[in-house]
PDB file of N, CA and C and ligand atoms in Angstrom:
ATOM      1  N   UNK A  33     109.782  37.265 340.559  1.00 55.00           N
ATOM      2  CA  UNK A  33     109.470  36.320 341.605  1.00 55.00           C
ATOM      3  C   UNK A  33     109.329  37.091 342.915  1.00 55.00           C
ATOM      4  N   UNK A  34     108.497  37.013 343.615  1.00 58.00           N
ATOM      5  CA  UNK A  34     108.043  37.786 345.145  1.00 58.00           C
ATOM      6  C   UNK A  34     109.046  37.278 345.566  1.00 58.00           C
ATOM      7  N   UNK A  35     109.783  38.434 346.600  1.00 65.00           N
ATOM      8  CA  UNK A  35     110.637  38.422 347.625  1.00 65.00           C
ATOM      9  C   UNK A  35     111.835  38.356 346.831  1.00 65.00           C
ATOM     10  N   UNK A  36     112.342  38.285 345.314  1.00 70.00           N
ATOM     11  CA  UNK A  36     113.668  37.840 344.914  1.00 70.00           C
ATOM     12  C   UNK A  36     113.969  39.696 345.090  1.00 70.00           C
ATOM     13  N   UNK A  37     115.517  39.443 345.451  1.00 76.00           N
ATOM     14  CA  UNK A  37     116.415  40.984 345.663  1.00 76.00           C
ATOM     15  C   UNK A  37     117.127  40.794 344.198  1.00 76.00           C
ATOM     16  N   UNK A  38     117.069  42.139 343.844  1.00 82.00           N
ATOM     17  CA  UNK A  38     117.684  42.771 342.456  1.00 82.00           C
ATOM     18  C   UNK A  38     118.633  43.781 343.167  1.00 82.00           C
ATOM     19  N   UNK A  39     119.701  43.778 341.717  1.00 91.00           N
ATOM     20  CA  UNK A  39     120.851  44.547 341.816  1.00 91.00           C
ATOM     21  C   UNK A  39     120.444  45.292 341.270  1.00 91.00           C
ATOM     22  N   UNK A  40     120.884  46.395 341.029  1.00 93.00           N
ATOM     23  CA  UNK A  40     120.686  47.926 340.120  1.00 93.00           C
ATOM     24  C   UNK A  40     121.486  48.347 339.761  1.00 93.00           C
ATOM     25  N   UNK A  41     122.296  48.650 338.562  1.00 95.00           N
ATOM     26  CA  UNK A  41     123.505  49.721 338.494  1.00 95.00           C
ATOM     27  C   UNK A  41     122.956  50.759 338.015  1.00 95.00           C
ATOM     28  N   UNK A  42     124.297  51.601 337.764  1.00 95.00           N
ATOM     29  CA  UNK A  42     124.112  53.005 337.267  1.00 95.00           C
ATOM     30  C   UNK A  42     124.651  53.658 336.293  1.00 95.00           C
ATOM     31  N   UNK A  43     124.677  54.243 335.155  1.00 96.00           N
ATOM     32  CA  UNK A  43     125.500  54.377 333.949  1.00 96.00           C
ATOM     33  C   UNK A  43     125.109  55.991 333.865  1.00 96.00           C
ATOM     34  N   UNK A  44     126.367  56.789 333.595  1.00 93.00           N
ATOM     35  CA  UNK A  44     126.153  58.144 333.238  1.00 93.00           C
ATOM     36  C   UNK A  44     127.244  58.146 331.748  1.00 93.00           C
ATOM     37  N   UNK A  45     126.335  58.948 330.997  1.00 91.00           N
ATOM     38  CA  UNK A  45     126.955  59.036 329.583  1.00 91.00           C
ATOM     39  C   UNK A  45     126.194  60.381 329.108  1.00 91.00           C
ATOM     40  N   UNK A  46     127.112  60.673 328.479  1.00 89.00           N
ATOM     41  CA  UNK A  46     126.838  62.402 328.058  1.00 89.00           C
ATOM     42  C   UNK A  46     126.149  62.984 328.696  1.00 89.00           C
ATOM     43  N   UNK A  47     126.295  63.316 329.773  1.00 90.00           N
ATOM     44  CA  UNK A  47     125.693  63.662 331.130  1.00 90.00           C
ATOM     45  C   UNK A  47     124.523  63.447 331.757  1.00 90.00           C
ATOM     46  N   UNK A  48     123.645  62.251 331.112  1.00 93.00           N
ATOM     47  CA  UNK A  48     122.560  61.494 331.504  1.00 93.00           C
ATOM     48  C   UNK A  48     123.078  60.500 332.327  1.00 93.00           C
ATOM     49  N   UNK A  49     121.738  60.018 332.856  1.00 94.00           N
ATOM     50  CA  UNK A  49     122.510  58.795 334.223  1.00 94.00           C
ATOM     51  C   UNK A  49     120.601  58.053 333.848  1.00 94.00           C
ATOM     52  N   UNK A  50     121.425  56.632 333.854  1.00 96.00           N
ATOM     53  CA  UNK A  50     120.799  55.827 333.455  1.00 96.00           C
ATOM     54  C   UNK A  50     120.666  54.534 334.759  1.00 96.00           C
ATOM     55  N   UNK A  51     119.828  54.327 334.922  1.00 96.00           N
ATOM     56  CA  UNK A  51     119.975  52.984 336.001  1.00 96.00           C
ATOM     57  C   UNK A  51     119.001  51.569 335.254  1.00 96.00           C
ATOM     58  N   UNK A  52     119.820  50.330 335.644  1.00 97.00           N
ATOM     59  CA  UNK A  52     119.376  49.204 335.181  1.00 97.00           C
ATOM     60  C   UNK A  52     119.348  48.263 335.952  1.00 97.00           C
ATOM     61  N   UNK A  53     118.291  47.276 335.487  1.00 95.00           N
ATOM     62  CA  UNK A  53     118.425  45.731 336.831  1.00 95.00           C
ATOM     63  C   UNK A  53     119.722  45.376 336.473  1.00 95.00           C
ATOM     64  N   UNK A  54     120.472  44.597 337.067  1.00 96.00           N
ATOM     65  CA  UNK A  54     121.592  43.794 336.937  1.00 96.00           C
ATOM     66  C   UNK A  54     121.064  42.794 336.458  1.00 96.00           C
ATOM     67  N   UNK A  55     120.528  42.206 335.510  1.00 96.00           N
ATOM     68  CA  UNK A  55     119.961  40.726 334.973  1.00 96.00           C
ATOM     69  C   UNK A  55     120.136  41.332 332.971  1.00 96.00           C
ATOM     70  N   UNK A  56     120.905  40.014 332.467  1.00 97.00           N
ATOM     71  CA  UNK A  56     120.312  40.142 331.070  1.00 97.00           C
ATOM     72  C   UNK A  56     119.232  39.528 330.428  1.00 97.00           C
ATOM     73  N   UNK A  57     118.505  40.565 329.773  1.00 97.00           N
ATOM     74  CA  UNK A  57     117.242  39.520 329.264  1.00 97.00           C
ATOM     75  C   UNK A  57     117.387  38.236 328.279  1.00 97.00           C
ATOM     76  N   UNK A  58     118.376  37.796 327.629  1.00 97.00           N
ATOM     77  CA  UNK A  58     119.117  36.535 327.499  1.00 97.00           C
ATOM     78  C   UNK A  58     118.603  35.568 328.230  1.00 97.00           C
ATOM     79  N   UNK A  59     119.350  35.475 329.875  1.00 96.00           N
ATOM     80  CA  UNK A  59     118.778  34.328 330.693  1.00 96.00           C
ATOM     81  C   UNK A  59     118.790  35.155 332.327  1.00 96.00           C
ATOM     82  N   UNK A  60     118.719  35.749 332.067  1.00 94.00           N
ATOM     83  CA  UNK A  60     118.522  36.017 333.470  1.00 94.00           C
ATOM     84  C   UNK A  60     119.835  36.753 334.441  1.00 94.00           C
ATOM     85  N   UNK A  61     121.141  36.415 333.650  1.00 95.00           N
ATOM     86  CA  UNK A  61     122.435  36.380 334.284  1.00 95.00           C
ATOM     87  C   UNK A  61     122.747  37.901 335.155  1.00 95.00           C
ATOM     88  N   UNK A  62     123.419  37.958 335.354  1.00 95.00           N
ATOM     89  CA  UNK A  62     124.240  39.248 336.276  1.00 95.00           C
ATOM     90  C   UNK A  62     125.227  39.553 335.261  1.00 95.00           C
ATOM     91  N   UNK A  63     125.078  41.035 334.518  1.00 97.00           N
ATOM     92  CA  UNK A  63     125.795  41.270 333.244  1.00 97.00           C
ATOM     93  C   UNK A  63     127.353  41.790 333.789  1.00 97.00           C
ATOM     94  N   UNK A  64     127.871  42.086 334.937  1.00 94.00           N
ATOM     95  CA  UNK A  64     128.970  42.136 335.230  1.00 94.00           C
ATOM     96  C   UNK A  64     130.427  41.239 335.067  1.00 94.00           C
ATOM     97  N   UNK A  65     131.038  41.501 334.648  1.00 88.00           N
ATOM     98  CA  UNK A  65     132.132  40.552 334.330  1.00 88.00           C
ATOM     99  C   UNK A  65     133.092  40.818 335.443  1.00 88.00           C
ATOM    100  N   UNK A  66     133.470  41.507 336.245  1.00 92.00           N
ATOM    101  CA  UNK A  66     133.950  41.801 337.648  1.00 92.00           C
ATOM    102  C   UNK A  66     133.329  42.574 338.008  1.00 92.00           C
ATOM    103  N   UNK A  67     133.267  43.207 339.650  1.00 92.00           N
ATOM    104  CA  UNK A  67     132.369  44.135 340.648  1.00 92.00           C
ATOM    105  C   UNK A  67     132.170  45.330 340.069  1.00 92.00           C
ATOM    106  N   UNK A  68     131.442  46.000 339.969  1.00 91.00           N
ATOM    107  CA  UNK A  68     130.961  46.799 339.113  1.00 91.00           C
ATOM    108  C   UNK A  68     131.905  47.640 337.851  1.00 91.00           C
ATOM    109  N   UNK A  69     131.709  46.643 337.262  1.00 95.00           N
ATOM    110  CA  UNK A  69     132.684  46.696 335.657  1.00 95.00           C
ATOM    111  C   UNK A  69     131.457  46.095 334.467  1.00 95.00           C
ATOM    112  N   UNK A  70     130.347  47.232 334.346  1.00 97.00           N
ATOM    113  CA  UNK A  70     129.376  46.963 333.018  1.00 97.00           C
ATOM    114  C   UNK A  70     130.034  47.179 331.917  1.00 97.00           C
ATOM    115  N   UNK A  71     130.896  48.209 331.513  1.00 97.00           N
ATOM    116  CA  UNK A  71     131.101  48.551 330.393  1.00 97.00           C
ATOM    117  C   UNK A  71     132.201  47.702 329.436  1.00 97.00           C
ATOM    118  N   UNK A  72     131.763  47.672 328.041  1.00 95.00           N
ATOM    119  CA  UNK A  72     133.250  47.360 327.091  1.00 95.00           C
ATOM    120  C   UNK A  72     134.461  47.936 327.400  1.00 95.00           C
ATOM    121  N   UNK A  73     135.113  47.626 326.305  1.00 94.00           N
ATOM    122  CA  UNK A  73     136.821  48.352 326.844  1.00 94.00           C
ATOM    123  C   UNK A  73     136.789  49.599 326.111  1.00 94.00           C
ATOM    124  N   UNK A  74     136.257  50.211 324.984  1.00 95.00           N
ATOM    125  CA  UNK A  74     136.070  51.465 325.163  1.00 95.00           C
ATOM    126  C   UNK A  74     134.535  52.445 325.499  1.00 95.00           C
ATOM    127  N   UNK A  75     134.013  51.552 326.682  1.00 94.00           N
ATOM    128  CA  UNK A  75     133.382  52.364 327.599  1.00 94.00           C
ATOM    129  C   UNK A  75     131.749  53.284 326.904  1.00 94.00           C
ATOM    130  N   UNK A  76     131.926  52.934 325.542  1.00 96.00           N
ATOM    131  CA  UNK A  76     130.525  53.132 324.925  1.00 96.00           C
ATOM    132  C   UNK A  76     129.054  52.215 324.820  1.00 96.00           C
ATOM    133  N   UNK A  77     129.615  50.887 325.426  1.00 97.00           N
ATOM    134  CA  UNK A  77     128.113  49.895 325.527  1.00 97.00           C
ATOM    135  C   UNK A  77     128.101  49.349 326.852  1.00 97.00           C
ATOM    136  N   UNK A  78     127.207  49.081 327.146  1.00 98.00           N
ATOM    137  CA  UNK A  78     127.242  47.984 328.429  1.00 98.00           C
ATOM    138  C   UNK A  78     127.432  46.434 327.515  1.00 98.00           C
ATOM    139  N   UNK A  79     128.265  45.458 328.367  1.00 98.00           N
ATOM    140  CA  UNK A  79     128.193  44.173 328.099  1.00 98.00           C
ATOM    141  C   UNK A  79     128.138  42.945 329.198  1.00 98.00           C
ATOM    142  N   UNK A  80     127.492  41.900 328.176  1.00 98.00           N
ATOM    143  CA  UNK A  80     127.033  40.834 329.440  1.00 98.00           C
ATOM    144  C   UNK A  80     127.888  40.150 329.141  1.00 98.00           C
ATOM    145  N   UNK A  81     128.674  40.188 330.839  1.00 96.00           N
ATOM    146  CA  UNK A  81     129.741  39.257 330.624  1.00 96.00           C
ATOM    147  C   UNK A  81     129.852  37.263 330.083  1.00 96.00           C
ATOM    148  N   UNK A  82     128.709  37.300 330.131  1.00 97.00           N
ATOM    149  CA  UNK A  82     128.167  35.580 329.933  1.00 97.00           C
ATOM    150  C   UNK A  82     128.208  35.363 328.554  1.00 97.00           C
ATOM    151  N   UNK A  83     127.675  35.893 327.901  1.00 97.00           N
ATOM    152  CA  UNK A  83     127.509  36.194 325.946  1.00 97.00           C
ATOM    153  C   UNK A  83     127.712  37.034 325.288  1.00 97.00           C
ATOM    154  N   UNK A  84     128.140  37.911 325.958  1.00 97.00           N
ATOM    155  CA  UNK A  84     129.129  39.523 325.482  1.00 97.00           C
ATOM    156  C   UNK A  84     127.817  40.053 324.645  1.00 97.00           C
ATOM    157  N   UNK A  85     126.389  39.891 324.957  1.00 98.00           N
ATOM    158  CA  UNK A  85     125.805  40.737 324.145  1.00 98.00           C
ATOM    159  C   UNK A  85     125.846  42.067 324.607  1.00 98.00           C
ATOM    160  N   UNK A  86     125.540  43.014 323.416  1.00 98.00           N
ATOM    161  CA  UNK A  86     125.591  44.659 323.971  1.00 98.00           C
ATOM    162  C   UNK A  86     124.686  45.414 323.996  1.00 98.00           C
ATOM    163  N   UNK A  87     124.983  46.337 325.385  1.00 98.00           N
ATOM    164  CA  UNK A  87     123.487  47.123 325.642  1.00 98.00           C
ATOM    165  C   UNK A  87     123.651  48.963 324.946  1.00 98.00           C
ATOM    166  N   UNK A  88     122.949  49.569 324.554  1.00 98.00           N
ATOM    167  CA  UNK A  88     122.680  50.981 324.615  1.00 98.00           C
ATOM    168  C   UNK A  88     122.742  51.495 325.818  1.00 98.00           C
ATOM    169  N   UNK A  89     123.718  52.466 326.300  1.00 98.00           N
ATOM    170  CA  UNK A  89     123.531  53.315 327.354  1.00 98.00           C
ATOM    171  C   UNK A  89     122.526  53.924 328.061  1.00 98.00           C
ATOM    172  N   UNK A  90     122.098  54.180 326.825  1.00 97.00           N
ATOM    173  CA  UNK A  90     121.143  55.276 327.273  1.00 97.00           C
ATOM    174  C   UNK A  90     119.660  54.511 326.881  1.00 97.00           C
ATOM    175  N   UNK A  91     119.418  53.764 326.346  1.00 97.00           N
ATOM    176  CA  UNK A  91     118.314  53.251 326.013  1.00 97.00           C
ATOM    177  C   UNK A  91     117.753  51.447 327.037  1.00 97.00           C
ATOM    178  N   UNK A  92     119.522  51.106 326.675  1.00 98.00           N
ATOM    179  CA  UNK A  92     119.438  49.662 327.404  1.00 98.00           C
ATOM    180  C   UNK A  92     118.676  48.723 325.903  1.00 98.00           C
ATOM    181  N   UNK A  93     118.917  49.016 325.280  1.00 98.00           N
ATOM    182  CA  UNK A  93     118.171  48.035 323.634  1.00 98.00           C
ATOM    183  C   UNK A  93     119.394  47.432 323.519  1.00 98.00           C
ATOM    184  N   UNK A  94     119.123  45.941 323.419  1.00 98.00           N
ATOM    185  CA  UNK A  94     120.481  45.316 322.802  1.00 98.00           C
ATOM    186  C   UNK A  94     120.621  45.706 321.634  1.00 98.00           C
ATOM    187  N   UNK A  95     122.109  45.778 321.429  1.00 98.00           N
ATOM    188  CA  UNK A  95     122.207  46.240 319.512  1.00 98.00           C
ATOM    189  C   UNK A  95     122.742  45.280 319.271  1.00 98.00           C
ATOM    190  N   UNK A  96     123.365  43.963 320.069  1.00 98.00           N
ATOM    191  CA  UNK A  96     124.364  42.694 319.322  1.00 98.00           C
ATOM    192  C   UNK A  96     124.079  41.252 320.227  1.00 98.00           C
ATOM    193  N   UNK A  97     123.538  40.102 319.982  1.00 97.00           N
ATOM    194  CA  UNK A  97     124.232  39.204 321.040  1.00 97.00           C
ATOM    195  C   UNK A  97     122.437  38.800 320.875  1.00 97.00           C
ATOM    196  N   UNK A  98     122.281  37.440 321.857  1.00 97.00           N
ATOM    197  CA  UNK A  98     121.732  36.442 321.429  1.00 97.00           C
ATOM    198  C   UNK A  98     120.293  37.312 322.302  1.00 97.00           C
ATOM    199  N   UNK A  99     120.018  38.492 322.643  1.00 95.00           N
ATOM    200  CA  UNK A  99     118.341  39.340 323.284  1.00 95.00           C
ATOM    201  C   UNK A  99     118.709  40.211 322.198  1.00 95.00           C
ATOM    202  N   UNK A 100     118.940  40.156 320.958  1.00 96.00           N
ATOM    203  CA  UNK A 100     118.907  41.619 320.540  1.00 96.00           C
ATOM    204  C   UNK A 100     117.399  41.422 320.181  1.00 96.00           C
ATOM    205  N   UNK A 101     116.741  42.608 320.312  1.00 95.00           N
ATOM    206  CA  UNK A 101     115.271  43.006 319.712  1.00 95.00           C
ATOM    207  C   UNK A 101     114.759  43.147 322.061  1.00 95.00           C
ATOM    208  N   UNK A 102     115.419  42.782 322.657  1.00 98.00           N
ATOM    209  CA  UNK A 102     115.125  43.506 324.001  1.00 98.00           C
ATOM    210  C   UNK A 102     115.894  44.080 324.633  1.00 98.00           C
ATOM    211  N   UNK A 103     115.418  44.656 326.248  1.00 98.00           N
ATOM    212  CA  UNK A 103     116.131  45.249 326.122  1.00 98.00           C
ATOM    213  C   UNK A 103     116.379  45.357 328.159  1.00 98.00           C
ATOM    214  N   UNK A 104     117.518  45.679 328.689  1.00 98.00           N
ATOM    215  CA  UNK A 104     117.576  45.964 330.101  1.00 98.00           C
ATOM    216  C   UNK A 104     116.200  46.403 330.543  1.00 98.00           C
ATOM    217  N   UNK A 105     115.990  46.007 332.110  1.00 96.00           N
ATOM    218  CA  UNK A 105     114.700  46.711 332.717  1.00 96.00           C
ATOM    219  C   UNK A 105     115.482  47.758 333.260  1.00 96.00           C
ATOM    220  N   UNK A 106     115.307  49.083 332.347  1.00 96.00           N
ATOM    221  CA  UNK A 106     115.002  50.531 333.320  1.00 96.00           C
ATOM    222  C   UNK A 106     114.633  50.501 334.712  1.00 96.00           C
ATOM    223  N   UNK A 107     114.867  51.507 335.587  1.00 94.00           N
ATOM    224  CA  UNK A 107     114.453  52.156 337.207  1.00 94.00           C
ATOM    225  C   UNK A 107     114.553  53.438 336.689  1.00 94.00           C
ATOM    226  N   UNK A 108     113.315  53.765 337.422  1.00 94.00           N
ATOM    227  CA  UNK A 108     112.947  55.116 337.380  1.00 94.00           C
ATOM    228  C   UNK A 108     114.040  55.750 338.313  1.00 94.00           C
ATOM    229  N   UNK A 109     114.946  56.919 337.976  1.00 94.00           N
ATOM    230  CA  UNK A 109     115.602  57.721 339.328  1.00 94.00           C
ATOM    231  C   UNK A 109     115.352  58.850 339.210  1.00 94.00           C
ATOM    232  N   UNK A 110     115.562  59.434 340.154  1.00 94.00           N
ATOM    233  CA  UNK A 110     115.182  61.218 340.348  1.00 94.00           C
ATOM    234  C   UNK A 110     116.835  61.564 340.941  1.00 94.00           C
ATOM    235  N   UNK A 111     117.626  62.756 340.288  1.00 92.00           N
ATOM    236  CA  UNK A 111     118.393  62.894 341.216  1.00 92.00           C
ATOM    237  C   UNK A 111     118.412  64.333 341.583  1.00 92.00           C
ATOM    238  N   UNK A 112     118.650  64.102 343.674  1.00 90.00           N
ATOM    239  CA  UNK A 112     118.177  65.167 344.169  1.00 90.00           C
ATOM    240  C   UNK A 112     119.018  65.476 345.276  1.00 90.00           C
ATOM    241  N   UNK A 113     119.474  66.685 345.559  1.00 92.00           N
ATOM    242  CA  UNK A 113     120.759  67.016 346.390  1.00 92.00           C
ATOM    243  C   UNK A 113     121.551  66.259 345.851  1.00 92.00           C
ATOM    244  N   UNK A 114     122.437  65.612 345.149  1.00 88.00           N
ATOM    245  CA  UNK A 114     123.452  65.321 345.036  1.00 88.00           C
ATOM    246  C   UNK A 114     123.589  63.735 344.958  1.00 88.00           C
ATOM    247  N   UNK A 115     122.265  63.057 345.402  1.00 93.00           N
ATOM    248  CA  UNK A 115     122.273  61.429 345.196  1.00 93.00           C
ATOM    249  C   UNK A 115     120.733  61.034 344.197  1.00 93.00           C
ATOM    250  N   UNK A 116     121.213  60.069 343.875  1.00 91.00           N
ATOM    251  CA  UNK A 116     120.443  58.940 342.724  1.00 91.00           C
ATOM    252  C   UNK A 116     119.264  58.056 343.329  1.00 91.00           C
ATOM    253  N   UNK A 117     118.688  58.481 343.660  1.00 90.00           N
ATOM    254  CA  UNK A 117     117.358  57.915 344.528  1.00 90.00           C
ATOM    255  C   UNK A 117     116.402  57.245 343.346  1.00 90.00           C
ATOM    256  N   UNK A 118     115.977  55.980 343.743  1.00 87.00           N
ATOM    257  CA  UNK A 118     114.929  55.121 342.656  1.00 87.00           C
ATOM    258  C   UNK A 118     114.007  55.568 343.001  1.00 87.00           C
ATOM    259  N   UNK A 119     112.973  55.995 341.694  1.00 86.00           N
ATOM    260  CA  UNK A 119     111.526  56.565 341.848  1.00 86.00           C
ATOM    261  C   UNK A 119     110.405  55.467 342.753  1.00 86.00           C
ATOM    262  N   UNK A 120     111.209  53.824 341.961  1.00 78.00           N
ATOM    263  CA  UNK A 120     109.890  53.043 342.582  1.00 78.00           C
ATOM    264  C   UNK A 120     110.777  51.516 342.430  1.00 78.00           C
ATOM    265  N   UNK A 121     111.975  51.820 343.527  1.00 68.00           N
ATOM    266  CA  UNK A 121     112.572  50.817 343.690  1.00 68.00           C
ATOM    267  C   UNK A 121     112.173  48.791 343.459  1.00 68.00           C
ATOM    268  N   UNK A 122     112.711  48.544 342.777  1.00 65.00           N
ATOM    269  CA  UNK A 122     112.600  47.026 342.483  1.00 65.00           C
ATOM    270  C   UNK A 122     113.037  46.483 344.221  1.00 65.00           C
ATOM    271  N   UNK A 123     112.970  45.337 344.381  1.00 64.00           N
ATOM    272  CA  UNK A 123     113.673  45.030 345.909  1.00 64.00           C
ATOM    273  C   UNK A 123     115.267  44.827 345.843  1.00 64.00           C
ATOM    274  N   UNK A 124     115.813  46.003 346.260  1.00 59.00           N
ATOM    275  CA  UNK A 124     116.951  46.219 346.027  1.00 59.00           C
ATOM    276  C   UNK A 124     117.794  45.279 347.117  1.00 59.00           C
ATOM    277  N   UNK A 125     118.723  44.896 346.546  1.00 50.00           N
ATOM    278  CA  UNK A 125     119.654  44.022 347.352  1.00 50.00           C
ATOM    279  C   UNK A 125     121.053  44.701 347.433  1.00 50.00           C
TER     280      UNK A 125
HETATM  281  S1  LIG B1480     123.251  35.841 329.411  1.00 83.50           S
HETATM  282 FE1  LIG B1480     123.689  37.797 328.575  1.00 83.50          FE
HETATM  283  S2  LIG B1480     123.972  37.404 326.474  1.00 83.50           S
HETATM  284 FE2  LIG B1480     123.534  35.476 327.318  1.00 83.50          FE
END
């Protein structure tokens, strides 16, 4: 939707760093279950706190939960000196 602001997080796992919209493709929701707390309790999937479906780290493909067969929208990042800069920022909020 023009003009809507997106969240973005950020996930590093086996020393890749991954960034995602904050929305599940489910319904739309904000997959956080408190302030930036994506992950399960042992810290290997992302989950949406609304339907506990689960994301791939590194891919963002649901593997469980009512979007499996899609998957998080990716952001391109580059990281340079020392920060995580979006290649082609969504309208970040
Ligand atoms: S809103 Fe995320 S699984 Fe339903």
């Amino acid at each position: 939707m023009a003009g809507e602001r997106k969240q973005v997080f950020v996930v590093l796992t086996d020393g890749q760093v991954r960034a995602y919209v904050n929305s599940c493709p489910h319904v739309g929701a904000p997959l956080e279950m408190e302030e930036n707390r994506y992950l399960d309790l042992t810290g290997s999937e992302i989950i949406c706190a609304v339907h506990a479906a689960r994301f791939d780290l590194l891919t963002g493909d649901c593997t469980w939960g009512p979007c499996r067969g899609r998957r998080l929208t990716p952001v391109a990042i580059t990281i340079a000196d020392g920060m995580i800069v979006a290649d082609n920022p969504p309208n970040l909020s």
